Amino acid sequence: MQTECENYVMIRELHHLNKEFQLAPAQLKPDILTDINLIQSALSLLKIDMYPTL
């Protein structure tokens, strides 16, 4: 249950960052992309944790 909640919160944050990225001036876009990449990495780890390989 906690993992699903964390997943949901991170996906919502990705959507929010995507909107920010679209509206951001060019000098802020690299910082927003860094945040997006970090969240995507965390989601990948969460996915591995949710569905471990057998």
PDB file of N, CA, C and O in Angstrom:
ATOM      1  N   MET A   1       0.820  -1.200   0.000  1.00  0.00           N
ATOM      2  CA  MET A   1       0.000   0.000   0.000  1.00  0.00           C
ATOM      3  C   MET A   1       0.868   1.270   0.000  1.00  0.00           C
ATOM      4  O   MET A   1       0.611   2.180  -0.750  1.00  0.00           O
ATOM      5  N   GLN A   2       1.888   1.275   0.841  1.00  0.00           N
ATOM      6  CA  GLN A   2       2.757   2.448   0.901  1.00  0.00           C
ATOM      7  C   GLN A   2       3.460   2.654  -0.435  1.00  0.00           C
ATOM      8  O   GLN A   2       3.586   3.787  -0.908  1.00  0.00           O
ATOM      9  N   THR A   3       3.892   1.567  -1.058  1.00  0.00           N
ATOM     10  CA  THR A   3       4.587   1.668  -2.340  1.00  0.00           C
ATOM     11  C   THR A   3       3.668   2.261  -3.397  1.00  0.00           C
ATOM     12  O   THR A   3       4.098   3.101  -4.190  1.00  0.00           O
ATOM     13  N   GLU A   4       2.405   1.853  -3.403  1.00  0.00           N
ATOM     14  CA  GLU A   4       1.454   2.406  -4.371  1.00  0.00           C
ATOM     15  C   GLU A   4       1.246   3.896  -4.144  1.00  0.00           C
ATOM     16  O   GLU A   4       1.152   4.668  -5.096  1.00  0.00           O
ATOM     17  N   CYS A   5       1.202   4.307  -2.886  1.00  0.00           N
ATOM     18  CA  CYS A   5       1.050   5.733  -2.570  1.00  0.00           C
ATOM     19  C   CYS A   5       2.269   6.535  -3.022  1.00  0.00           C
ATOM     20  O   CYS A   5       2.127   7.623  -3.589  1.00  0.00           O
ATOM     21  N   GLU A   6       3.453   5.981  -2.763  1.00  0.00           N
ATOM     22  CA  GLU A   6       4.675   6.657  -3.193  1.00  0.00           C
ATOM     23  C   GLU A   6       4.708   6.775  -4.716  1.00  0.00           C
ATOM     24  O   GLU A   6       5.083   7.814  -5.260  1.00  0.00           O
ATOM     25  N   ASN A   7       4.315   5.715  -5.383  1.00  0.00           N
ATOM     26  CA  ASN A   7       4.263   5.704  -6.840  1.00  0.00           C
ATOM     27  C   ASN A   7       3.315   6.796  -7.341  1.00  0.00           C
ATOM     28  O   ASN A   7       3.658   7.573  -8.240  1.00  0.00           O
ATOM     29  N   TYR A   8       2.153   6.881  -6.755  1.00  0.00           N
ATOM     30  CA  TYR A   8       1.150   7.873  -7.142  1.00  0.00           C
ATOM     31  C   TYR A   8       1.682   9.297  -6.956  1.00  0.00           C
ATOM     32  O   TYR A   8       1.548  10.137  -7.850  1.00  0.00           O
ATOM     33  N   VAL A   9       2.299   9.543  -5.811  1.00  0.00           N
ATOM     34  CA  VAL A   9       2.813  10.890  -5.519  1.00  0.00           C
ATOM     35  C   VAL A   9       3.914  11.276  -6.517  1.00  0.00           C
ATOM     36  O   VAL A   9       3.934  12.400  -7.030  1.00  0.00           O
ATOM     37  N   MET A  10       4.793  10.338  -6.827  1.00  0.00           N
ATOM     38  CA  MET A  10       5.881  10.646  -7.766  1.00  0.00           C
ATOM     39  C   MET A  10       5.357  10.874  -9.175  1.00  0.00           C
ATOM     40  O   MET A  10       5.852  11.764  -9.886  1.00  0.00           O
ATOM     41  N   ILE A  11       4.360  10.124  -9.583  1.00  0.00           N
ATOM     42  CA  ILE A  11       3.785  10.337 -10.917  1.00  0.00           C
ATOM     43  C   ILE A  11       3.097  11.694 -10.986  1.00  0.00           C
ATOM     44  O   ILE A  11       3.239  12.410 -11.981  1.00  0.00           O
ATOM     45  N   ARG A  12       2.388  12.062  -9.929  1.00  0.00           N
ATOM     46  CA  ARG A  12       1.777  13.403  -9.904  1.00  0.00           C
ATOM     47  C   ARG A  12       2.847  14.489  -9.979  1.00  0.00           C
ATOM     48  O   ARG A  12       2.672  15.492 -10.675  1.00  0.00           O
ATOM     49  N   GLU A  13       3.954  14.293  -9.276  1.00  0.00           N
ATOM     50  CA  GLU A  13       5.043  15.269  -9.322  1.00  0.00           C
ATOM     51  C   GLU A  13       5.656  15.341 -10.718  1.00  0.00           C
ATOM     52  O   GLU A  13       5.997  16.424 -11.196  1.00  0.00           O
ATOM     53  N   LEU A  14       5.773  14.210 -11.393  1.00  0.00           N
ATOM     54  CA  LEU A  14       6.275  14.222 -12.771  1.00  0.00           C
ATOM     55  C   LEU A  14       5.365  15.038 -13.680  1.00  0.00           C
ATOM     56  O   LEU A  14       5.840  15.812 -14.519  1.00  0.00           O
ATOM     57  N   HIS A  15       4.060  14.882 -13.520  1.00  0.00           N
ATOM     58  CA  HIS A  15       3.118  15.667 -14.325  1.00  0.00           C
ATOM     59  C   HIS A  15       3.279  17.157 -14.032  1.00  0.00           C
ATOM     60  O   HIS A  15       3.283  17.986 -14.950  1.00  0.00           O
ATOM     61  N   HIS A  16       3.433  17.477 -12.752  1.00  0.00           N
ATOM     62  CA  HIS A  16       3.620  18.876 -12.358  1.00  0.00           C
ATOM     63  C   HIS A  16       4.921  19.437 -12.951  1.00  0.00           C
ATOM     64  O   HIS A  16       4.936  20.539 -13.504  1.00  0.00           O
ATOM     65  N   LEU A  17       5.992  18.667 -12.858  1.00  0.00           N
ATOM     66  CA  LEU A  17       7.278  19.130 -13.404  1.00  0.00           C
ATOM     67  C   LEU A  17       7.233  19.267 -14.922  1.00  0.00           C
ATOM     68  O   LEU A  17       7.859  20.168 -15.488  1.00  0.00           O
ATOM     69  N   ASN A  18       6.488  18.402 -15.569  1.00  0.00           N
ATOM     70  CA  ASN A  18       6.340  18.508 -17.021  1.00  0.00           C
ATOM     71  C   ASN A  18       5.675  19.830 -17.400  1.00  0.00           C
ATOM     72  O   ASN A  18       6.112  20.511 -18.327  1.00  0.00           O
ATOM     73  N   LYS A  19       4.636  20.196 -16.663  1.00  0.00           N
ATOM     74  CA  LYS A  19       3.975  21.486 -16.918  1.00  0.00           C
ATOM     75  C   LYS A  19       4.931  22.647 -16.650  1.00  0.00           C
ATOM     76  O   LYS A  19       4.983  23.604 -17.419  1.00  0.00           O
ATOM     77  N   GLU A  20       5.678  22.548 -15.551  1.00  0.00           N
ATOM     78  CA  GLU A  20       6.661  23.597 -15.241  1.00  0.00           C
ATOM     79  C   GLU A  20       7.711  23.702 -16.338  1.00  0.00           C
ATOM     80  O   GLU A  20       8.106  24.792 -16.723  1.00  0.00           O
ATOM     81  N   PHE A  21       8.171  22.555 -16.817  1.00  0.00           N
ATOM     82  CA  PHE A  21       9.186  22.524 -17.859  1.00  0.00           C
ATOM     83  C   PHE A  21       8.689  23.253 -19.110  1.00  0.00           C
ATOM     84  O   PHE A  21       9.438  24.011 -19.727  1.00  0.00           O
ATOM     85  N   GLN A  22       7.455  23.015 -19.481  1.00  0.00           N
ATOM     86  CA  GLN A  22       6.891  23.643 -20.680  1.00  0.00           C
ATOM     87  C   GLN A  22       6.857  25.165 -20.567  1.00  0.00           C
ATOM     88  O   GLN A  22       7.035  25.869 -21.564  1.00  0.00           O
ATOM     89  N   LEU A  23       6.649  25.671 -19.353  1.00  0.00           N
ATOM     90  CA  LEU A  23       6.510  27.116 -19.150  1.00  0.00           C
ATOM     91  C   LEU A  23       7.810  27.804 -18.713  1.00  0.00           C
ATOM     92  O   LEU A  23       7.878  29.032 -18.713  1.00  0.00           O
ATOM     93  N   ALA A  24       8.806  27.017 -18.351  1.00  0.00           N
ATOM     94  CA  ALA A  24      10.032  27.575 -17.773  1.00  0.00           C
ATOM     95  C   ALA A  24      10.901  28.264 -18.819  1.00  0.00           C
ATOM     96  O   ALA A  24      10.944  27.851 -19.977  1.00  0.00           O
ATOM     97  N   PRO A  25      11.615  29.295 -18.385  1.00  0.00           N
ATOM     98  CA  PRO A  25      12.614  29.898 -19.273  1.00  0.00           C
ATOM     99  C   PRO A  25      13.760  28.896 -19.501  1.00  0.00           C
ATOM    100  O   PRO A  25      13.973  27.979 -18.699  1.00  0.00           O
ATOM    101  N   ALA A  26      14.469  29.085 -20.579  1.00  0.00           N
ATOM    102  CA  ALA A  26      15.513  28.138 -21.001  1.00  0.00           C
ATOM    103  C   ALA A  26      16.545  27.863 -19.914  1.00  0.00           C
ATOM    104  O   ALA A  26      17.010  26.733 -19.774  1.00  0.00           O
ATOM    105  N   GLN A  27      16.906  28.874 -19.121  1.00  0.00           N
ATOM    106  CA  GLN A  27      17.954  28.667 -18.124  1.00  0.00           C
ATOM    107  C   GLN A  27      17.509  27.759 -16.974  1.00  0.00           C
ATOM    108  O   GLN A  27      18.345  27.191 -16.276  1.00  0.00           O
ATOM    109  N   LEU A  28      16.207  27.578 -16.765  1.00  0.00           N
ATOM    110  CA  LEU A  28      15.716  26.700 -15.696  1.00  0.00           C
ATOM    111  C   LEU A  28      15.434  25.271 -16.169  1.00  0.00           C
ATOM    112  O   LEU A  28      15.329  24.354 -15.360  1.00  0.00           O
ATOM    113  N   LYS A  29      15.322  25.082 -17.467  1.00  0.00           N
ATOM    114  CA  LYS A  29      14.961  23.755 -17.997  1.00  0.00           C
ATOM    115  C   LYS A  29      15.946  22.652 -17.598  1.00  0.00           C
ATOM    116  O   LYS A  29      15.507  21.562 -17.242  1.00  0.00           O
ATOM    117  N   PRO A  30      17.258  22.873 -17.605  1.00  0.00           N
ATOM    118  CA  PRO A  30      18.169  21.799 -17.176  1.00  0.00           C
ATOM    119  C   PRO A  30      17.937  21.358 -15.725  1.00  0.00           C
ATOM    120  O   PRO A  30      18.015  20.170 -15.415  1.00  0.00           O
ATOM    121  N   ASP A  31      17.629  22.308 -14.853  1.00  0.00           N
ATOM    122  CA  ASP A  31      17.364  21.959 -13.453  1.00  0.00           C
ATOM    123  C   ASP A  31      16.077  21.137 -13.322  1.00  0.00           C
ATOM    124  O   ASP A  31      16.028  20.173 -12.554  1.00  0.00           O
ATOM    125  N   ILE A  32      15.077  21.506 -14.067  1.00  0.00           N
ATOM    126  CA  ILE A  32      13.812  20.764 -14.033  1.00  0.00           C
ATOM    127  C   ILE A  32      14.017  19.368 -14.611  1.00  0.00           C
ATOM    128  O   ILE A  32      13.496  18.385 -14.070  1.00  0.00           O
ATOM    129  N   LEU A  33      14.797  19.268 -15.678  1.00  0.00           N
ATOM    130  CA  LEU A  33      15.092  17.949 -16.255  1.00  0.00           C
ATOM    131  C   LEU A  33      15.837  17.050 -15.264  1.00  0.00           C
ATOM    132  O   LEU A  33      15.584  15.847 -15.207  1.00  0.00           O
ATOM    133  N   THR A  34      16.721  17.640 -14.488  1.00  0.00           N
ATOM    134  CA  THR A  34      17.425  16.873 -13.460  1.00  0.00           C
ATOM    135  C   THR A  34      16.432  16.305 -12.453  1.00  0.00           C
ATOM    136  O   THR A  34      16.502  15.123 -12.090  1.00  0.00           O
ATOM    137  N   ASP A  35      15.486  17.136 -12.022  1.00  0.00           N
ATOM    138  CA  ASP A  35      14.459  16.667 -11.087  1.00  0.00           C
ATOM    139  C   ASP A  35      13.616  15.558 -11.702  1.00  0.00           C
ATOM    140  O   ASP A  35      13.313  14.562 -11.049  1.00  0.00           O
ATOM    141  N   ILE A  36      13.252  15.736 -12.958  1.00  0.00           N
ATOM    142  CA  ILE A  36      12.453  14.719 -13.661  1.00  0.00           C
ATOM    143  C   ILE A  36      13.227  13.401 -13.721  1.00  0.00           C
ATOM    144  O   ILE A  36      12.673  12.333 -13.440  1.00  0.00           O
ATOM    145  N   ASN A  37      14.499  13.466 -14.071  1.00  0.00           N
ATOM    146  CA  ASN A  37      15.320  12.255 -14.158  1.00  0.00           C
ATOM    147  C   ASN A  37      15.459  11.563 -12.808  1.00  0.00           C
ATOM    148  O   ASN A  37      15.429  10.327 -12.727  1.00  0.00           O
ATOM    149  N   LEU A  38      15.600  12.337 -11.738  1.00  0.00           N
ATOM    150  CA  LEU A  38      15.707  11.751 -10.400  1.00  0.00           C
ATOM    151  C   LEU A  38      14.418  11.022 -10.015  1.00  0.00           C
ATOM    152  O   LEU A  38      14.459   9.911  -9.472  1.00  0.00           O
ATOM    153  N   ILE A  39      13.286  11.631 -10.307  1.00  0.00           N
ATOM    154  CA  ILE A  39      12.009  10.992  -9.983  1.00  0.00           C
ATOM    155  C   ILE A  39      11.811   9.743 -10.836  1.00  0.00           C
ATOM    156  O   ILE A  39      11.337   8.712 -10.340  1.00  0.00           O
ATOM    157  N   GLN A  40      12.182   9.805 -12.105  1.00  0.00           N
ATOM    158  CA  GLN A  40      12.053   8.621 -12.955  1.00  0.00           C
ATOM    159  C   GLN A  40      12.940   7.490 -12.449  1.00  0.00           C
ATOM    160  O   GLN A  40      12.531   6.319 -12.463  1.00  0.00           O
ATOM    161  N   SER A  41      14.115   7.810 -11.975  1.00  0.00           N
ATOM    162  CA  SER A  41      15.001   6.788 -11.406  1.00  0.00           C
ATOM    163  C   SER A  41      14.384   6.186 -10.145  1.00  0.00           C
ATOM    164  O   SER A  41      14.425   4.972  -9.944  1.00  0.00           O
ATOM    165  N   ALA A  42      13.816   7.039  -9.311  1.00  0.00           N
ATOM    166  CA  ALA A  42      13.162   6.545  -8.093  1.00  0.00           C
ATOM    167  C   ALA A  42      11.986   5.645  -8.442  1.00  0.00           C
ATOM    168  O   ALA A  42      11.769   4.613  -7.805  1.00  0.00           O
ATOM    169  N   LEU A  43      11.231   6.009  -9.460  1.00  0.00           N
ATOM    170  CA  LEU A  43      10.105   5.173  -9.887  1.00  0.00           C
ATOM    171  C   LEU A  43      10.594   3.825 -10.402  1.00  0.00           C
ATOM    172  O   LEU A  43       9.964   2.799 -10.143  1.00  0.00           O
ATOM    173  N   SER A  44      11.710   3.816 -11.101  1.00  0.00           N
ATOM    174  CA  SER A  44      12.273   2.559 -11.579  1.00  0.00           C
ATOM    175  C   SER A  44      12.658   1.661 -10.410  1.00  0.00           C
ATOM    176  O   SER A  44      12.400   0.456 -10.426  1.00  0.00           O
ATOM    177  N   LEU A  45      13.273   2.248  -9.400  1.00  0.00           N
ATOM    178  CA  LEU A  45      13.644   1.471  -8.219  1.00  0.00           C
ATOM    179  C   LEU A  45      12.410   0.962  -7.484  1.00  0.00           C
ATOM    180  O   LEU A  45      12.387  -0.165  -6.998  1.00  0.00           O
ATOM    181  N   LEU A  46      11.398   1.785  -7.426  1.00  0.00           N
ATOM    182  CA  LEU A  46      10.149   1.383  -6.778  1.00  0.00           C
ATOM    183  C   LEU A  46       9.505   0.232  -7.531  1.00  0.00           C
ATOM    184  O   LEU A  46       9.005  -0.715  -6.928  1.00  0.00           O
ATOM    185  N   LYS A  47       9.564   0.295  -8.849  1.00  0.00           N
ATOM    186  CA  LYS A  47       8.996  -0.771  -9.667  1.00  0.00           C
ATOM    187  C   LYS A  47       9.728  -2.092  -9.421  1.00  0.00           C
ATOM    188  O   LYS A  47       9.116  -3.151  -9.294  1.00  0.00           O
ATOM    189  N   ILE A  48      11.054  -2.020  -9.337  1.00  0.00           N
ATOM    190  CA  ILE A  48      11.852  -3.214  -9.061  1.00  0.00           C
ATOM    191  C   ILE A  48      11.492  -3.762  -7.683  1.00  0.00           C
ATOM    192  O   ILE A  48      11.369  -4.968  -7.480  1.00  0.00           O
ATOM    193  N   ASP A  49      11.282  -2.853  -6.733  1.00  0.00           N
ATOM    194  CA  ASP A  49      10.933  -3.257  -5.365  1.00  0.00           C
ATOM    195  C   ASP A  49       9.541  -3.901  -5.324  1.00  0.00           C
ATOM    196  O   ASP A  49       9.299  -4.820  -4.559  1.00  0.00           O
ATOM    197  N   MET A  50       8.631  -3.394  -6.159  1.00  0.00           N
ATOM    198  CA  MET A  50       7.267  -3.927  -6.198  1.00  0.00           C
ATOM    199  C   MET A  50       7.206  -5.273  -6.887  1.00  0.00           C
ATOM    200  O   MET A  50       6.427  -6.137  -6.520  1.00  0.00           O
ATOM    201  N   TYR A  51       8.022  -5.456  -7.913  1.00  0.00           N
ATOM    202  CA  TYR A  51       7.992  -6.672  -8.719  1.00  0.00           C
ATOM    203  C   TYR A  51       9.404  -7.252  -8.815  1.00  0.00           C
ATOM    204  O   TYR A  51      10.022  -7.194  -9.873  1.00  0.00           O
ATOM    205  N   PRO A  52       9.911  -7.800  -7.733  1.00  0.00           N
ATOM    206  CA  PRO A  52      11.270  -8.357  -7.791  1.00  0.00           C
ATOM    207  C   PRO A  52      11.349  -9.518  -8.769  1.00  0.00           C
ATOM    208  O   PRO A  52      10.376 -10.247  -8.963  1.00  0.00           O
ATOM    209  N   THR A  53      12.498  -9.639  -9.398  1.00  0.00           N
ATOM    210  CA  THR A  53      12.694 -10.751 -10.341  1.00  0.00           C
ATOM    211  C   THR A  53      12.823 -12.045  -9.568  1.00  0.00           C
ATOM    212  O   THR A  53      13.383 -12.091  -8.475  1.00  0.00           O
ATOM    213  N   LEU A  54      12.315 -13.087 -10.148  1.00  0.00           N
ATOM    214  CA  LEU A  54      12.354 -14.390  -9.469  1.00  0.00           C
ATOM    215  C   LEU A  54      13.497 -15.224 -10.005  1.00  0.00           C
ATOM    216  O   LEU A  54      13.996 -15.129 -11.022  1.00  0.00           O
TER     217      LEU A  54
END
